[in-house]
mmCIF file of C-alpha atoms in Angstrom:
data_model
loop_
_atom_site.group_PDB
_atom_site.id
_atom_site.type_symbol
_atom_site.label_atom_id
_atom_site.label_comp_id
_atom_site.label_asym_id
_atom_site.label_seq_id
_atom_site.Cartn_x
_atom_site.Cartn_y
_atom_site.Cartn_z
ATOM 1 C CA UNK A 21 155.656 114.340 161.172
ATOM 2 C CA UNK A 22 155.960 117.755 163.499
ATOM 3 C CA UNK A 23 152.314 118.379 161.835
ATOM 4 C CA UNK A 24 151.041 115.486 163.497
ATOM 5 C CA UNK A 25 151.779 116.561 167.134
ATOM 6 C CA UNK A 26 149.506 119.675 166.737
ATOM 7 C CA UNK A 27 146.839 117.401 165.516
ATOM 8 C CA UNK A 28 146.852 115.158 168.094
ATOM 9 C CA UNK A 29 147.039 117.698 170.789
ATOM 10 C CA UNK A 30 143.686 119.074 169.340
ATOM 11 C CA UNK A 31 142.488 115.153 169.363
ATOM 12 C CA UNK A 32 143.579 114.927 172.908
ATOM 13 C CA UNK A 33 141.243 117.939 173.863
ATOM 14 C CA UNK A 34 138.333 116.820 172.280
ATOM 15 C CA UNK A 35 138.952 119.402 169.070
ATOM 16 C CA UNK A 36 138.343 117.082 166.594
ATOM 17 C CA UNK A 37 136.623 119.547 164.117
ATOM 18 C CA UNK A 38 139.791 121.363 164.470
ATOM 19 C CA UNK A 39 141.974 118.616 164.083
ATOM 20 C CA UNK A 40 140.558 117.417 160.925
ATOM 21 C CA UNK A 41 141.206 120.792 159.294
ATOM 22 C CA UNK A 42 144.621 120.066 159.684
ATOM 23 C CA UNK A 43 144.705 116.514 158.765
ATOM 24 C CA UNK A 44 143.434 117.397 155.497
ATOM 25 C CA UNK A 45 146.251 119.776 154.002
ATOM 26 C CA UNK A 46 148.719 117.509 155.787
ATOM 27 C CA UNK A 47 147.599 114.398 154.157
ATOM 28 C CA UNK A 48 145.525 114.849 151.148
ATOM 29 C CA UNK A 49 148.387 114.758 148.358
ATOM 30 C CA UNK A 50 149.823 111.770 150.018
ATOM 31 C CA UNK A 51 146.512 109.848 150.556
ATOM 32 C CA UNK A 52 146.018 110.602 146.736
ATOM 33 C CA UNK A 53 149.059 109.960 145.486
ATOM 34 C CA UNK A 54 148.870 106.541 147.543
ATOM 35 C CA UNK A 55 145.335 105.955 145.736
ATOM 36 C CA UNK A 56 146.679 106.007 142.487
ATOM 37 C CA UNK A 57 149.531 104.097 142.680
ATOM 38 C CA UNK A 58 147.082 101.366 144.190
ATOM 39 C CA UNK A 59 143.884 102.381 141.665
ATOM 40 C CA UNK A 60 146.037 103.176 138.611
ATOM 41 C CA UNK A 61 143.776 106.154 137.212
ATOM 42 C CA UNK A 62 143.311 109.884 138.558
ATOM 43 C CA UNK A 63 139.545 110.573 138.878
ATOM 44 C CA UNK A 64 139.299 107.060 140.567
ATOM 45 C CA UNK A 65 142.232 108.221 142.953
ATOM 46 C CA UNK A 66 140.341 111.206 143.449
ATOM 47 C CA UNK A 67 137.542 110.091 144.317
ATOM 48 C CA UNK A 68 139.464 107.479 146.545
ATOM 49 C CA UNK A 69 140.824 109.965 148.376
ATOM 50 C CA UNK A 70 137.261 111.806 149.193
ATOM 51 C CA UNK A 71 136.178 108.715 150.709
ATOM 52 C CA UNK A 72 139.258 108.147 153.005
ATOM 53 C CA UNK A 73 138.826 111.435 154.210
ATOM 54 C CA UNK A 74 135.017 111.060 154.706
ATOM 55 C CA UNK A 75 135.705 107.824 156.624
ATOM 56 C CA UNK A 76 138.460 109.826 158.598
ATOM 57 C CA UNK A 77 136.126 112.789 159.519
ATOM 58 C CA UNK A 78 133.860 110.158 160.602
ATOM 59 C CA UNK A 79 136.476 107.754 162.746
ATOM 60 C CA UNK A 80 138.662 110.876 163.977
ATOM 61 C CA UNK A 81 136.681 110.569 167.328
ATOM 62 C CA UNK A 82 137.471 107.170 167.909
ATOM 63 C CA UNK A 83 141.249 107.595 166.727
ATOM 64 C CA UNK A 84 142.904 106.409 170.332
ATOM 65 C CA UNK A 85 146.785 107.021 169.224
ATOM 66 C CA UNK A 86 147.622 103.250 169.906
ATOM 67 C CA UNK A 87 149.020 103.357 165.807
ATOM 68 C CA UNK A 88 151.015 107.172 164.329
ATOM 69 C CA UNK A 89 148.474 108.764 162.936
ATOM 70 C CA UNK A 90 150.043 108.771 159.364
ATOM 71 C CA UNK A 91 149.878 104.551 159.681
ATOM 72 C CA UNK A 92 145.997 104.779 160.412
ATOM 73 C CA UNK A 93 144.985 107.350 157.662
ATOM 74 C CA UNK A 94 147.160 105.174 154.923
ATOM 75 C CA UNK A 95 145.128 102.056 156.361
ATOM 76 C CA UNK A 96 142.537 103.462 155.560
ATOM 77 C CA UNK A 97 143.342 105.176 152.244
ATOM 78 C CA UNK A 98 145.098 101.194 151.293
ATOM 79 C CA UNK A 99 141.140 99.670 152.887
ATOM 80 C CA UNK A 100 139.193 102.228 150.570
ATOM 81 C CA UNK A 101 141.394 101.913 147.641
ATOM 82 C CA UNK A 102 140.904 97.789 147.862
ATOM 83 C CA UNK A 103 137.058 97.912 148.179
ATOM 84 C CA UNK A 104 137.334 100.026 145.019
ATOM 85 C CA UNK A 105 138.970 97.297 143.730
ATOM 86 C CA UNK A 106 136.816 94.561 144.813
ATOM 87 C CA UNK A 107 133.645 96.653 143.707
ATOM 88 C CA UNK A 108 135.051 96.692 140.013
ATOM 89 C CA UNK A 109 134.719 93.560 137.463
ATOM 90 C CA UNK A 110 137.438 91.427 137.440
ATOM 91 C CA UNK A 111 140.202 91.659 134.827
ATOM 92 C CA UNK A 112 142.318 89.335 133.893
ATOM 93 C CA UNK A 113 145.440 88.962 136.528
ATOM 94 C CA UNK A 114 148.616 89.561 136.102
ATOM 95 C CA UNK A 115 149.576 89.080 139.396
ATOM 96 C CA UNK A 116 152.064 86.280 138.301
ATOM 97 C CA UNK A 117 154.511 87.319 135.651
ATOM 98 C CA UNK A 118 155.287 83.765 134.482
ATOM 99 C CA UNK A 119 151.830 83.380 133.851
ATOM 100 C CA UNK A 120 150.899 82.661 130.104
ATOM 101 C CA UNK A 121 148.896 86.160 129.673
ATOM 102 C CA UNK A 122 151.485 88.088 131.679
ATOM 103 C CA UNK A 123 154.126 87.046 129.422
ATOM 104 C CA UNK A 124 152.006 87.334 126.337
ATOM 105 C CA UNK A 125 150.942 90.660 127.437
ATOM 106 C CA UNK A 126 155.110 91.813 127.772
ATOM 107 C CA UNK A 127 155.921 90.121 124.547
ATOM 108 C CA UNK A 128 153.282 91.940 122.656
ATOM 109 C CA UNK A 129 153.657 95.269 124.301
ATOM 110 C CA UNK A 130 157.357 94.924 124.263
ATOM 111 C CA UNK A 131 157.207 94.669 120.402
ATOM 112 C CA UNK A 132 154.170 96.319 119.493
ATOM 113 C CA UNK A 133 153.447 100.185 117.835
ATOM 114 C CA UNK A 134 153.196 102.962 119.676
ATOM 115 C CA UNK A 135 153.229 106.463 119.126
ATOM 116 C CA UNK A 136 155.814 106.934 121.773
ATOM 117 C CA UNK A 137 156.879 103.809 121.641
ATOM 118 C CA UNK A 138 159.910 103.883 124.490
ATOM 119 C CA UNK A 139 157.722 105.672 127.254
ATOM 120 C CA UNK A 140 154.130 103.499 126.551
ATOM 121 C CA UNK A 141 156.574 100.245 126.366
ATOM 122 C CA UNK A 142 157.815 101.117 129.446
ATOM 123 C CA UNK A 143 154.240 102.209 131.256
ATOM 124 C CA UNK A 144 152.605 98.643 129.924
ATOM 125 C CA UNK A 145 155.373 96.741 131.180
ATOM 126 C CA UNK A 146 155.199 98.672 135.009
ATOM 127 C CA UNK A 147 151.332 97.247 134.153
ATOM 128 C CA UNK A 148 152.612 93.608 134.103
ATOM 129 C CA UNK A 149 154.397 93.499 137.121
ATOM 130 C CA UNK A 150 152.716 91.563 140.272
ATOM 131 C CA UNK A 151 150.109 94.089 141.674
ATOM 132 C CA UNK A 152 152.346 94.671 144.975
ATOM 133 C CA UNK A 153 155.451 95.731 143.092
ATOM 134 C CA UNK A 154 153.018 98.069 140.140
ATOM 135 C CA UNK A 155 151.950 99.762 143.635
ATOM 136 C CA UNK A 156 155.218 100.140 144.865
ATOM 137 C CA UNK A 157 156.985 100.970 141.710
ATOM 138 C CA UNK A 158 154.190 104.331 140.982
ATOM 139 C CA UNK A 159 154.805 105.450 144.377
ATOM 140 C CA UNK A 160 158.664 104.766 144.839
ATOM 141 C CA UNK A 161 158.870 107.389 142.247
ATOM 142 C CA UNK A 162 155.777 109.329 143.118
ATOM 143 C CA UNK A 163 157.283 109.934 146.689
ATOM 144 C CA UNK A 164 160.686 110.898 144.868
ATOM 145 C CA UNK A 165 162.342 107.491 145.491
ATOM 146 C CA UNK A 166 161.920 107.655 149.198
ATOM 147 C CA UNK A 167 161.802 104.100 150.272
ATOM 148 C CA UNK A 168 160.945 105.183 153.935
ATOM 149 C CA UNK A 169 157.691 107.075 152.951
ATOM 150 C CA UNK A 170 156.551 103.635 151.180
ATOM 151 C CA UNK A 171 157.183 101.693 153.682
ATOM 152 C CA UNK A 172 155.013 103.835 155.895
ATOM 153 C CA UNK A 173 152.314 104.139 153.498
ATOM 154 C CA UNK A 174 152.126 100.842 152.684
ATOM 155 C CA UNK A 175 152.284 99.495 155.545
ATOM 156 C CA UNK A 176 154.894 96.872 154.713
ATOM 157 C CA UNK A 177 158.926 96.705 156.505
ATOM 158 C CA UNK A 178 161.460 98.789 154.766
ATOM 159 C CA UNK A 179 163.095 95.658 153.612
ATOM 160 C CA UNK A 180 160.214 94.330 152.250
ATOM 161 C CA UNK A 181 159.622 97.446 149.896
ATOM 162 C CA UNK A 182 163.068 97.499 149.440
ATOM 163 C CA UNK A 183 162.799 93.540 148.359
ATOM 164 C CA UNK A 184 160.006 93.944 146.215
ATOM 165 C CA UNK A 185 160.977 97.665 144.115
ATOM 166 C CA UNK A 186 164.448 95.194 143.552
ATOM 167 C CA UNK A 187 162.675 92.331 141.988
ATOM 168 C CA UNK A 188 160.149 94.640 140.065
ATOM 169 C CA UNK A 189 163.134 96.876 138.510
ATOM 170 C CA UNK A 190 164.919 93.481 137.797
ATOM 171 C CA UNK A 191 162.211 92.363 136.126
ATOM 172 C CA UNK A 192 161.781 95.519 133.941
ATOM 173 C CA UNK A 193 165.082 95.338 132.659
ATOM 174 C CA UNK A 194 164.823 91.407 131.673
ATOM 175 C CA UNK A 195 161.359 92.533 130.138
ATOM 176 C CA UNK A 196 162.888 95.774 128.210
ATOM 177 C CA UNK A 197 166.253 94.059 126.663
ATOM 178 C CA UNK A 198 166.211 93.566 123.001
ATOM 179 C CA UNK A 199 165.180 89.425 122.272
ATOM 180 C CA UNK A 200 168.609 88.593 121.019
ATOM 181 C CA UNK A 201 169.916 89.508 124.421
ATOM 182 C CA UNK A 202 167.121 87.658 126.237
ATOM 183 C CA UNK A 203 167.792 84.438 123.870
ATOM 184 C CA UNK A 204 171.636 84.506 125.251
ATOM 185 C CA UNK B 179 182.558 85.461 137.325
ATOM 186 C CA UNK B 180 182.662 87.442 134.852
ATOM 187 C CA UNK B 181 181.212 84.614 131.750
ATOM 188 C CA UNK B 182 180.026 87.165 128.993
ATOM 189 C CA UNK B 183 177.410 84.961 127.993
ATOM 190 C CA UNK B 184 175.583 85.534 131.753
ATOM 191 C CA UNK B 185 173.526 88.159 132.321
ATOM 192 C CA UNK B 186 173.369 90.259 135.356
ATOM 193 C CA UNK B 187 175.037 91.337 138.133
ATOM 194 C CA UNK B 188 177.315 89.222 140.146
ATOM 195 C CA UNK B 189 174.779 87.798 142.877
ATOM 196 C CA UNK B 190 177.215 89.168 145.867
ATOM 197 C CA UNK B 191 176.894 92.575 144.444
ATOM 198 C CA UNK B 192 173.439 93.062 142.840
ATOM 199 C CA UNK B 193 171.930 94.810 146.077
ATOM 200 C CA UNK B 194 174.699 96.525 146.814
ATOM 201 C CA UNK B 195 174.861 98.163 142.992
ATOM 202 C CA UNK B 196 171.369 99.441 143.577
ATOM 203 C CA UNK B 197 172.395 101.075 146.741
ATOM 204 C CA UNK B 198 175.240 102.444 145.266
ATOM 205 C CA UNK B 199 172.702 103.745 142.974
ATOM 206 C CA UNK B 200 170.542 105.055 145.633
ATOM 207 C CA UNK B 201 173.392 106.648 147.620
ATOM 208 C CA UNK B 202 172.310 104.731 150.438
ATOM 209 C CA UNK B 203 175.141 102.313 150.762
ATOM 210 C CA UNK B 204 177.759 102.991 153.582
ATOM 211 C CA UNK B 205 181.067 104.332 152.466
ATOM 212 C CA UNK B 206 183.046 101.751 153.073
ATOM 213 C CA UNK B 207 181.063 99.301 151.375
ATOM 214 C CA UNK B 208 180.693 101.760 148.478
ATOM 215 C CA UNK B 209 184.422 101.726 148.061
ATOM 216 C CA UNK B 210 184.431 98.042 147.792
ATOM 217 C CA UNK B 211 181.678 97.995 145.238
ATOM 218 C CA UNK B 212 183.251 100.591 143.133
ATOM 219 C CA UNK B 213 186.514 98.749 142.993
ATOM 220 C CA UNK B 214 184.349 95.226 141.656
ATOM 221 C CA UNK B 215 182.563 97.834 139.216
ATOM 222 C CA UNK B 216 185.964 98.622 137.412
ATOM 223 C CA UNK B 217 187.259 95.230 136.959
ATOM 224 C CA UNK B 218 183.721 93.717 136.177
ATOM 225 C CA UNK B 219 181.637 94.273 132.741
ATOM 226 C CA UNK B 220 178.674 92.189 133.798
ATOM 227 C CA UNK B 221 177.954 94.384 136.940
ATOM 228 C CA UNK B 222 179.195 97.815 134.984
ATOM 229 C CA UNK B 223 176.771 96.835 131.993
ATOM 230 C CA UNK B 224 174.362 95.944 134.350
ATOM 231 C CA UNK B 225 174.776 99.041 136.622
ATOM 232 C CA UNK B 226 174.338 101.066 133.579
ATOM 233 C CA UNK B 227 171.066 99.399 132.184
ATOM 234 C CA UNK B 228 169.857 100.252 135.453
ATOM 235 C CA UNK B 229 170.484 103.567 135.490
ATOM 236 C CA UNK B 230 169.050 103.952 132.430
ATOM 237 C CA UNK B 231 165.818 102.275 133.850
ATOM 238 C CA UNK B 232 166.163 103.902 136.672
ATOM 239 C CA UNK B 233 165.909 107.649 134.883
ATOM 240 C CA UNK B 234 163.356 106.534 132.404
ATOM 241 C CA UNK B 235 160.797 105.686 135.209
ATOM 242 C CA UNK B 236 161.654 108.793 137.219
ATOM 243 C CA UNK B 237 161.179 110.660 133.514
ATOM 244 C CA UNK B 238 157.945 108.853 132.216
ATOM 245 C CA UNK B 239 155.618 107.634 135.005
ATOM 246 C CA UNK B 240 152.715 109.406 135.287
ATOM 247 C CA UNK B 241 152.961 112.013 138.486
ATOM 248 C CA UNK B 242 149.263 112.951 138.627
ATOM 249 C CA UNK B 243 147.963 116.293 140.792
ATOM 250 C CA UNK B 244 144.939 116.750 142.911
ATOM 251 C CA UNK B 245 142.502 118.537 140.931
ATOM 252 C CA UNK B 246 141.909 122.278 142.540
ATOM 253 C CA UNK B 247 138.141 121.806 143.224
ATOM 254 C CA UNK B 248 139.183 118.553 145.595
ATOM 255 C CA UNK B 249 138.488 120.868 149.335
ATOM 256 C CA UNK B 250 135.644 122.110 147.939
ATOM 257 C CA UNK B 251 134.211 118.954 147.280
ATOM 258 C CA UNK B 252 135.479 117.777 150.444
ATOM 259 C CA UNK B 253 133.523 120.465 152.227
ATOM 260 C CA UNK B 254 130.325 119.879 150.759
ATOM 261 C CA UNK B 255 130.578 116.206 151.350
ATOM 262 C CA UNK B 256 131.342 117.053 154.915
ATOM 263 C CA UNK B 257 128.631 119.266 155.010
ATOM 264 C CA UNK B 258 125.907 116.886 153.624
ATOM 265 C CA UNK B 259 126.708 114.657 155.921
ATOM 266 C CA UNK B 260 126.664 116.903 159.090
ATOM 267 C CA UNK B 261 122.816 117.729 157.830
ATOM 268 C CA UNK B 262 119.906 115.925 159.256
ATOM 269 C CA UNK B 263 118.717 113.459 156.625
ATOM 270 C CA UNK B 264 115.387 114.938 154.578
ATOM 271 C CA UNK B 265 112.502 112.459 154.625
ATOM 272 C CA UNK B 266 111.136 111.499 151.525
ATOM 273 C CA UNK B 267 107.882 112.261 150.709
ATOM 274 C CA UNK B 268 107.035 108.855 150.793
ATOM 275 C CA UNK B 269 108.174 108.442 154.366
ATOM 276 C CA UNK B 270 106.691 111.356 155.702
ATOM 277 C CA UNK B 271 103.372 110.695 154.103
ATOM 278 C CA UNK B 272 103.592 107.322 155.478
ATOM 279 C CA UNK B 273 104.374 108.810 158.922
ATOM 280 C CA UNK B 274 101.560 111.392 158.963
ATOM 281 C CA UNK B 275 99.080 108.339 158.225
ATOM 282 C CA UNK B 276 100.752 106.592 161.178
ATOM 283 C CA UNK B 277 100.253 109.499 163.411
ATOM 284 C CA UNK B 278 96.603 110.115 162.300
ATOM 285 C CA UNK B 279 95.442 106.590 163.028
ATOM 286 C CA UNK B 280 97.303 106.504 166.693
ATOM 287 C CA UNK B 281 95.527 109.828 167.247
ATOM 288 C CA UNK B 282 91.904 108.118 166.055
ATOM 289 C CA UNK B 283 92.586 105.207 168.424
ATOM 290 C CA UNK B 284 93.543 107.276 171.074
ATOM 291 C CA UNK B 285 90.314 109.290 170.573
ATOM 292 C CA UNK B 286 87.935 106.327 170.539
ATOM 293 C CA UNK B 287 89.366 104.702 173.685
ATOM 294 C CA UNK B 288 88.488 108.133 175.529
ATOM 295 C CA UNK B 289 85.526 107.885 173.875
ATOM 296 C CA UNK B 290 84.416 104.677 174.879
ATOM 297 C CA UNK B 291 85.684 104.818 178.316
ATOM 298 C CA UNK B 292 83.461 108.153 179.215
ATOM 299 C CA UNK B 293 80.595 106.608 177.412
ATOM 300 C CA UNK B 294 80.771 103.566 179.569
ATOM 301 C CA UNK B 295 81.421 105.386 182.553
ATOM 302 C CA UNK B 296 78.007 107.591 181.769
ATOM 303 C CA UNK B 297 76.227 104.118 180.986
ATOM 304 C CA UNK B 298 77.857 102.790 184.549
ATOM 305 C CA UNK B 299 76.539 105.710 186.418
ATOM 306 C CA UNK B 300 73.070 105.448 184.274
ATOM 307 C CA UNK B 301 72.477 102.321 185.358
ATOM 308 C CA UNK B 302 73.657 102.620 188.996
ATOM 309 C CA UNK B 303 70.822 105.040 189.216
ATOM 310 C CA UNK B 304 68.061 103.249 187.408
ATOM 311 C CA UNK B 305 69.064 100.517 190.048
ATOM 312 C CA UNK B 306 68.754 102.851 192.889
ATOM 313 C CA UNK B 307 65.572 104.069 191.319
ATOM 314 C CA UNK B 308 64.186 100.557 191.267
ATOM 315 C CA UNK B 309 64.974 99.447 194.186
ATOM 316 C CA UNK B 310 63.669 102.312 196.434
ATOM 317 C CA UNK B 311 60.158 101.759 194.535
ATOM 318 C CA UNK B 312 60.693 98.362 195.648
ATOM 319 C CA UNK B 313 61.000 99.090 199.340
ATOM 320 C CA UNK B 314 58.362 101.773 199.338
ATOM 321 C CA UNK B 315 55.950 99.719 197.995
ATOM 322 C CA UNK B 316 57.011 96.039 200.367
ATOM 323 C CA UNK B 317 57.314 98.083 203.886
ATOM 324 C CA UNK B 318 55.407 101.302 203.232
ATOM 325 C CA UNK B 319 58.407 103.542 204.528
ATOM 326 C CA UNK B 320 58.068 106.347 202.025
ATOM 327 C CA UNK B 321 56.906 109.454 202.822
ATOM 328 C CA UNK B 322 53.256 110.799 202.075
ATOM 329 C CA UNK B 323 54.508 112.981 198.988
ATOM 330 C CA UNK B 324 54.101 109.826 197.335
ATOM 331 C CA UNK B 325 51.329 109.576 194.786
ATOM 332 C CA UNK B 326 50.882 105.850 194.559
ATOM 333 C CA UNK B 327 52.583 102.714 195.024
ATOM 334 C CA UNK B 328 52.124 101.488 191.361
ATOM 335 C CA UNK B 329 54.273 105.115 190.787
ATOM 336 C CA UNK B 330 57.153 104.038 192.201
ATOM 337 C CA UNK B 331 56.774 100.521 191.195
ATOM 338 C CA UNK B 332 56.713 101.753 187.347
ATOM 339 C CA UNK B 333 59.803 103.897 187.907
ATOM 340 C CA UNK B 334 61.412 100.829 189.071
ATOM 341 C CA UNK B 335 60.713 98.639 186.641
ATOM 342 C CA UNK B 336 61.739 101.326 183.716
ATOM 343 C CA UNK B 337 65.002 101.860 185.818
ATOM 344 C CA UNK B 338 65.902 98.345 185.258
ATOM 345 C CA UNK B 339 65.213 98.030 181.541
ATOM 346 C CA UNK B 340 67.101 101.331 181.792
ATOM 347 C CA UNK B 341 70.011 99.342 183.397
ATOM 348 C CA UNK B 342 70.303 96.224 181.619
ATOM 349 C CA UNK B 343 69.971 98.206 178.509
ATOM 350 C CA UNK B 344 73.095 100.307 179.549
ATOM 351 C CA UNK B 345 75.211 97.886 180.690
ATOM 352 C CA UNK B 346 74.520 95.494 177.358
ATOM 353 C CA UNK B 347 75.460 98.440 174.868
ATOM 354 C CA UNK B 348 78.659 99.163 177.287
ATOM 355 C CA UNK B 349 79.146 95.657 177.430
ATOM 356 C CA UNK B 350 79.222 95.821 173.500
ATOM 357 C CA UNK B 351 81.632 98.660 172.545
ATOM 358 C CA UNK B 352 83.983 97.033 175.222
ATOM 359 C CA UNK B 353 83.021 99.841 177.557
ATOM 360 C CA UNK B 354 83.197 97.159 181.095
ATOM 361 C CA UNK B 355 84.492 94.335 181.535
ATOM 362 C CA UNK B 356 82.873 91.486 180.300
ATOM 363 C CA UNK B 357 84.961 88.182 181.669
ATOM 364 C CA UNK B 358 85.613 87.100 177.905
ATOM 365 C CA UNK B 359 81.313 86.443 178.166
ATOM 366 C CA UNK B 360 80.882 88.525 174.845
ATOM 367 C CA UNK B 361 83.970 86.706 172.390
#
């Protein structure tokens, strides 16, 4: 990112007041956006993102270039976002979709009432994907479809995210067909 | 290949469709795929459900904004932190009561050590006292200004009580050292 270079040049002098008054405009949609595909809710994203940049202002000295500076913040953005996580009571997992409640879950959402029945069938189903593919599904088309910008922010090889937004779409479309077409 | 009653892409193809999709797949490869795509309906149909998916989650997931107060916030974060932390009453009640009883010990060792230096000197004179009456009145060296030898000899003796009687109360508040004699 050509923002980056003038930030570390400030870093390399010792400016690092100055260089975290640029981080912030340069980062903060991304760092949220990344939040909430991780978090699933906006205020929580929110305040997500306040605390990455906290910890940021606070480690900035210490940043020593060895990583890009885009890789550290989303480290720490992905490290916040999971103690968040941790911190909150467990739920039941649907980290495996051929679990029994992850397939429950589909069927019922899949043929239950809604009052927009298409779009909240769709948005529960993203919900019973494995949690690595819900994160990369919500930002795959937060980031408009960039699979590069993924990769980087979640710290995982392009194939990988490539791999994984392939198997999660798949799985959508098995999930979303009719049950006469599944039953064939 | 193309068994109706399958579902899904041809395997050899299924990446390659979504890259087709994506516009990311190189152009001769493209060609190839496109060519499959008109003589197969399992990878067209299949191409086209995903399409559909592919607009519906563009369309319907959630694209949430930062809320226009988040800098502000930021900043005042930023700026709480950059403060020095205020003591709580508690602590800094805590801390004067700390500092008031270090001061009170500090003042009763000064105390103690000029009283026992006074008590010292007290008793170094009572000594002297005593101990000149002694000689005057042994090898009658002392001068005619002398009244009497049972004078000095008096003077003495009071000059030792004097003594002892100094060097027991120093001895008591600590004042000299005392060899571990007094615990």
């Amino acid at each position: 990112m050509a923002m980056d270079s003038g930030i570390e040049q400030h870093l390399a002098a010792g400016r690092h007041a100055r260089a975290f008054d640029l981080v912030v405009p340069a980062y903060k949609d991304r760092v949220f956006r990344l939040a909430y595909s991780i978090l699933k809710e906006r205020a929580a994203a929110e305040d997500a993102a306040q605390e990455t940049f906290v910890r940021i202002w606070k480690a900035l000295p210490g940043f020593d270039g060895r990583a890009a500076l885009g890789t550290w913040i989303y480290a720490i953005t992905r490290n916040t976002c999971l103690m968040e996580l941790r911190r909150r009571r467990p739920t039941v997992s649907f980290d495996d979709p051929d679990s029994t409640e992850a397939q429950h879950a589909a069927a019922s959402i899949a043929s239950g009432p809604a009052a927009d029945p298409e779009r909240d069938n769709l948005l529960r189903l993203v919900d019973t994907l494995p949690r690595n593919q819900q994160e990369a599904v919500r930002l795959f088309y937060l980031e408009d479809r960039s699979y590069e910008t993924v990769a980087e922010q979640l710290g995982m090889p392009l194939g990988t995210v490539k791999n994984l937004l392939h198997r999660a779409r798949k799985r959508l479309m098995e999930l979303a067909r009719p049950d006469e077409v599944k039953a064939a | 290949m193309n068994d109706p009653t399958l579902i899904g892409p041809c395997a050899d193809y299924e990446h390659d469709l979504v890259d087709l999709h994506d516009g990311t797949l190189a152009p001769d490869r493209a060609g190839v795929v496109r060519r499959h795509l008109e003589a197969c309906p399992r990878c067209w149909d299949w191409q086209a459900e995903f399409a559909i998916l592919e607009s519906r989650l563009t369309a319907d997931l959630p694209r949430p904004e930062l809320s226009p107060t988040f800098d502000a916030k930021l900043q005042d974060r930023l700026a709480t932190l950059a403060r020095p932390p205020v003591r709580s009453n508690l602590r800094a009640a805590l801390e004067h009561e700390h500092d008031s009883l270090l001061d009170t010990l500090r003042r009763g060792a000064r105390r103690r050590a000029v009283l026992g230096a006074l008590g010292s000197a007290a008793a170094t004179l009572c000594a002297l006292a005593a101990a000149r009456g002694l000689l005057a009145q042994g090898v009658g060296l002392l001068p005619s200004v002398a009244e009497g030898p049972e004078r000095w000899l008096m003077l003495g003796i009071a000059g030792v009580v004097m003594a002892v009687a100094a060097l027991g109360w120093s001895a008591g508040r600590n004042g000299v050292p005392t060899l571990g004699l007094l615990r």
